[in-house]
XYZ file of C-alpha atoms in Angstrom:
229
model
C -41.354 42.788 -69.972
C -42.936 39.787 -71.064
C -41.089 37.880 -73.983
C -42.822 35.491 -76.229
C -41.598 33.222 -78.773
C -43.731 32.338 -81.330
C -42.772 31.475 -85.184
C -46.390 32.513 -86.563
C -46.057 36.161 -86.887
C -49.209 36.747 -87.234
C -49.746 35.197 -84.021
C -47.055 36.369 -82.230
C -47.994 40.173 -83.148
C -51.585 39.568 -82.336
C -50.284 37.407 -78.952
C -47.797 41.370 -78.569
C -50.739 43.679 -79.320
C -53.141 41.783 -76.842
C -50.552 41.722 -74.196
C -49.425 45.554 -74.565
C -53.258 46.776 -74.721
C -53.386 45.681 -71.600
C -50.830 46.927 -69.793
C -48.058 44.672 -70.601
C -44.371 45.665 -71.997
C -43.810 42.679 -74.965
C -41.030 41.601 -77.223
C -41.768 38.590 -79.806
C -38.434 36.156 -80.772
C -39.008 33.876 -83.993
C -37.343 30.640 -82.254
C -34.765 29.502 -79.524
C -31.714 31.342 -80.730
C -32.929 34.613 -80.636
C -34.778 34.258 -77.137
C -31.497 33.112 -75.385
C -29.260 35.893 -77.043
C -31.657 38.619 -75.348
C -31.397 36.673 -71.885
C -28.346 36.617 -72.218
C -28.190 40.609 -72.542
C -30.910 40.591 -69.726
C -28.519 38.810 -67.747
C -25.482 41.737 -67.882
C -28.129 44.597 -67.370
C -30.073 42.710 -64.755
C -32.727 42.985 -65.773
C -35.090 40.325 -66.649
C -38.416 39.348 -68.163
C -41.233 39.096 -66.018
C -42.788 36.178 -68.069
C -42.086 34.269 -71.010
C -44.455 32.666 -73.696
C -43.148 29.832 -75.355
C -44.616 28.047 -78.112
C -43.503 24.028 -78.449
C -43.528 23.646 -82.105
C -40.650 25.816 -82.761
C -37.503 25.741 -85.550
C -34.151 24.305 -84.070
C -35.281 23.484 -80.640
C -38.591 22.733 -79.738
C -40.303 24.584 -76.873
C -39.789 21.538 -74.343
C -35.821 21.484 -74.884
C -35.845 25.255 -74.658
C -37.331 25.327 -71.003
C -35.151 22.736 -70.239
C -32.335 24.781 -70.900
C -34.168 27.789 -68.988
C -34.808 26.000 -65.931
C -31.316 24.375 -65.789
C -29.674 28.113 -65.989
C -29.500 29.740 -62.439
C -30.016 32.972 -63.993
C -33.045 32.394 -65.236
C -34.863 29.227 -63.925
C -36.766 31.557 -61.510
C -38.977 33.166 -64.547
C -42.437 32.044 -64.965
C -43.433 30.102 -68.457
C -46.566 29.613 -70.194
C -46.529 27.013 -72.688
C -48.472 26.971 -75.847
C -49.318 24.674 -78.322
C -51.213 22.903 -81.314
C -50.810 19.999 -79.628
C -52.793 19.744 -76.338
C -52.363 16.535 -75.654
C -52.636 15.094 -72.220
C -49.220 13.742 -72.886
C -47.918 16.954 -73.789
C -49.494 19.159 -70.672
C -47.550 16.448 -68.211
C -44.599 16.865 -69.616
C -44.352 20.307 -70.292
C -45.814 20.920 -66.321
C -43.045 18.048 -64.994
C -40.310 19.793 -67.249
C -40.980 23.049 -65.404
C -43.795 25.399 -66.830
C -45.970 27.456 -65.192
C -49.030 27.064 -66.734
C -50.488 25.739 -70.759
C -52.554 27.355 -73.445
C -53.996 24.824 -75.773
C -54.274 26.852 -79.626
C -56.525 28.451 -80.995
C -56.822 30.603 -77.839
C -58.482 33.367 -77.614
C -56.403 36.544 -76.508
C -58.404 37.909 -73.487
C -58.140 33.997 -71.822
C -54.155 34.529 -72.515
C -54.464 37.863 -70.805
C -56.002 35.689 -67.542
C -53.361 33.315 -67.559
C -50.155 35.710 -67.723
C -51.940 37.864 -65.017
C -52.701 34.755 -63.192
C -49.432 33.432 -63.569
C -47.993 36.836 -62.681
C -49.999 37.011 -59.623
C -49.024 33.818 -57.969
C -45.252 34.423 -59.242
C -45.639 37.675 -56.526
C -43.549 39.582 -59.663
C -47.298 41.309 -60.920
C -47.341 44.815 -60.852
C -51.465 44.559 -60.711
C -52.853 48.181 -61.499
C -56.269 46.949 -59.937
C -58.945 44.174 -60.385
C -61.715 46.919 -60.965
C -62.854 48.808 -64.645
C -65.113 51.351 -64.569
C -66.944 52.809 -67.081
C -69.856 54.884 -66.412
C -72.679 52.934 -64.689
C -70.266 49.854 -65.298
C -68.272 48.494 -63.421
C -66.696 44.692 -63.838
C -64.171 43.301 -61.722
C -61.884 40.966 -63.655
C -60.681 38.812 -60.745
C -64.095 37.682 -59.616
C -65.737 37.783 -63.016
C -68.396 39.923 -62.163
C -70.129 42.924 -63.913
C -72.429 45.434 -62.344
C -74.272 48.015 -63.816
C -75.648 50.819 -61.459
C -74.593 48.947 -58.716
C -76.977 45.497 -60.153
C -75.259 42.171 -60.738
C -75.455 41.399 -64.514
C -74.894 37.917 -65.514
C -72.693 37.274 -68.318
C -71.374 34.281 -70.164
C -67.774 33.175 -70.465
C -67.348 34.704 -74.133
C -69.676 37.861 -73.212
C -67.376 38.552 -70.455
C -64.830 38.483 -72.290
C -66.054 40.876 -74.983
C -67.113 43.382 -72.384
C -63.550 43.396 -70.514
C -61.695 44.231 -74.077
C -64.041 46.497 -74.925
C -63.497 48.210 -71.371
C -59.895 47.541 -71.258
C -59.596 49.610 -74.760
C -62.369 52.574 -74.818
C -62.511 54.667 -78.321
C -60.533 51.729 -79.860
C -62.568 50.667 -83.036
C -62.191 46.463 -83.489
C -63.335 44.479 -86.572
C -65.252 41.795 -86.297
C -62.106 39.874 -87.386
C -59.925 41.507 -84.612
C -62.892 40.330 -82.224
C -63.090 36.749 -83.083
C -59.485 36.558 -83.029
C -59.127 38.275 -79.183
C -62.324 36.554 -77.662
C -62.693 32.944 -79.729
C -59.108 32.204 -81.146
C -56.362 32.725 -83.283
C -57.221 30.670 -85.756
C -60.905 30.577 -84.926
C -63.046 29.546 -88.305
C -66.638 31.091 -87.388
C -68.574 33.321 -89.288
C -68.576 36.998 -88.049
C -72.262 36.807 -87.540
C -70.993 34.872 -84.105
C -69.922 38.208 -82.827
C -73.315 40.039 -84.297
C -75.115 37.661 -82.054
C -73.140 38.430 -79.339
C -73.030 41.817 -79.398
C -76.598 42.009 -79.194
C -77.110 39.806 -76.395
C -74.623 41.766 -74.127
C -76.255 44.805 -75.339
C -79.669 43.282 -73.520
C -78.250 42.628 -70.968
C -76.456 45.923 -70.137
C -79.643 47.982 -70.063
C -79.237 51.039 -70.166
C -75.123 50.741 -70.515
C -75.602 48.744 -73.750
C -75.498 52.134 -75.616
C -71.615 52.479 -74.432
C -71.377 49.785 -76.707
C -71.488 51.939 -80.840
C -71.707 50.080 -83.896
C -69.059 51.746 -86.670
C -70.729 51.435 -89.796
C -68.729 49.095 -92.421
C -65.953 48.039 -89.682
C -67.579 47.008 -86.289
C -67.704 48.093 -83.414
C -65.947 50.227 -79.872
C -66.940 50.990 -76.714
C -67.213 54.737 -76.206
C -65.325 56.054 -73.070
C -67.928 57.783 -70.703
């Protein structure tokens, strides 16, 4: 289970939705009160979350005081923590690193880089319960710890953001996204560009997919899904 504590609902049930697409169990907690009363009832049943997301601009006590409080409780100074923030200040990276977190996600993120960094984070915590570095999909196949994409068994070079695009789209056959929902998962949460960005994009990892760009369907009037082969 991987809490996180966000007071932007719409972010915190996009940050949920990203995280359980992908294999993830997540809860969402509006602020510091309501994070410690479920570690506290982790605590009697023993068990606890794997991970917890914790934004630093946050009502009652900020995100900084509340991993404080984490790390100074035997019971749970153990769990890995990924600080977010609209901050991202070099001031505020030290201190939240010195203080005790794991890692730091600088807002707007985009969803599939927050996917990298709990898995990451998971990963070098040894508490990941990795199903597998490799997706395949018909002639594709992309392995999502060394970045790479093949297609029929030829390397096919992607950018950062194509990458990105491809993986949810693999990660979440049939599944029909918006070009809203894709902007949101591959650029940002609060990511201003126009939709065309994704158009563009599209059609450049189309290219250069060959043949396997067809996996890749346009939906009329909403956008687009990958079709599972």
């Amino acid at each position: 289970m991987i809490f996180c504590v966000e007071d932007d609902v719409s972010i915190r049930d996009l940050m949920i939705y990203a995280l359980r697409t992908s294999g993830h169990e997540a809860r969402g907690f509006n602020d510091g009160g309501e994070l410690f009363e479920a570690l506290s009832e982790c605590v009697k049943s023993g068990e606890m979350p794997r991970l917890i997301m914790l934004d630093i601009m946050l009502p009652g006590d900020d995100g900084m005081e509340i991993l404080r409080k984490i790390r100074n409780n035997p019971a749970t100074r153990s769990i890995p923590v990924i600080m977010e923030t609209a901050k991202g200040t070099e001031f505020d990276k030290v201190i939240g690193l010195d203080t005790g977190a794991d890692d730091y996600l600088t807002k707007p993120f985009g969803m599939m880089e927050m996917i990298a960094r709990v898995n990451a984070v998971l990963r070098r915590s040894g508490v990941a319960s990795d199903p597998g570095n490799e997706i395949r999909m018909g002639h594709l196949l992309m392995n999502t710890d060394s970045r790479t994409v093949k297609t029929s068994g030829e390397n096919v070079n992607l950018t950062y953001k194509e990458f990105e695009l491809l993986q949810l789209f693999m990660t979440n056959p049939d599944h029909v996204f918006t070009r809203e929902n894709l902007l949101s998962s591959v650029w940002g949460v609060e990511f201003a560009g126009e939709t065309r960005t994704v158009d563009v994009h599209i059609g450049t990892l189309r290219t250069k997919l060959g043949e396997a760009g067809r996996y890749i369907e346009t939906v009329r009037g909403v956008g687009y899904r990958m079709r599972r082969i």
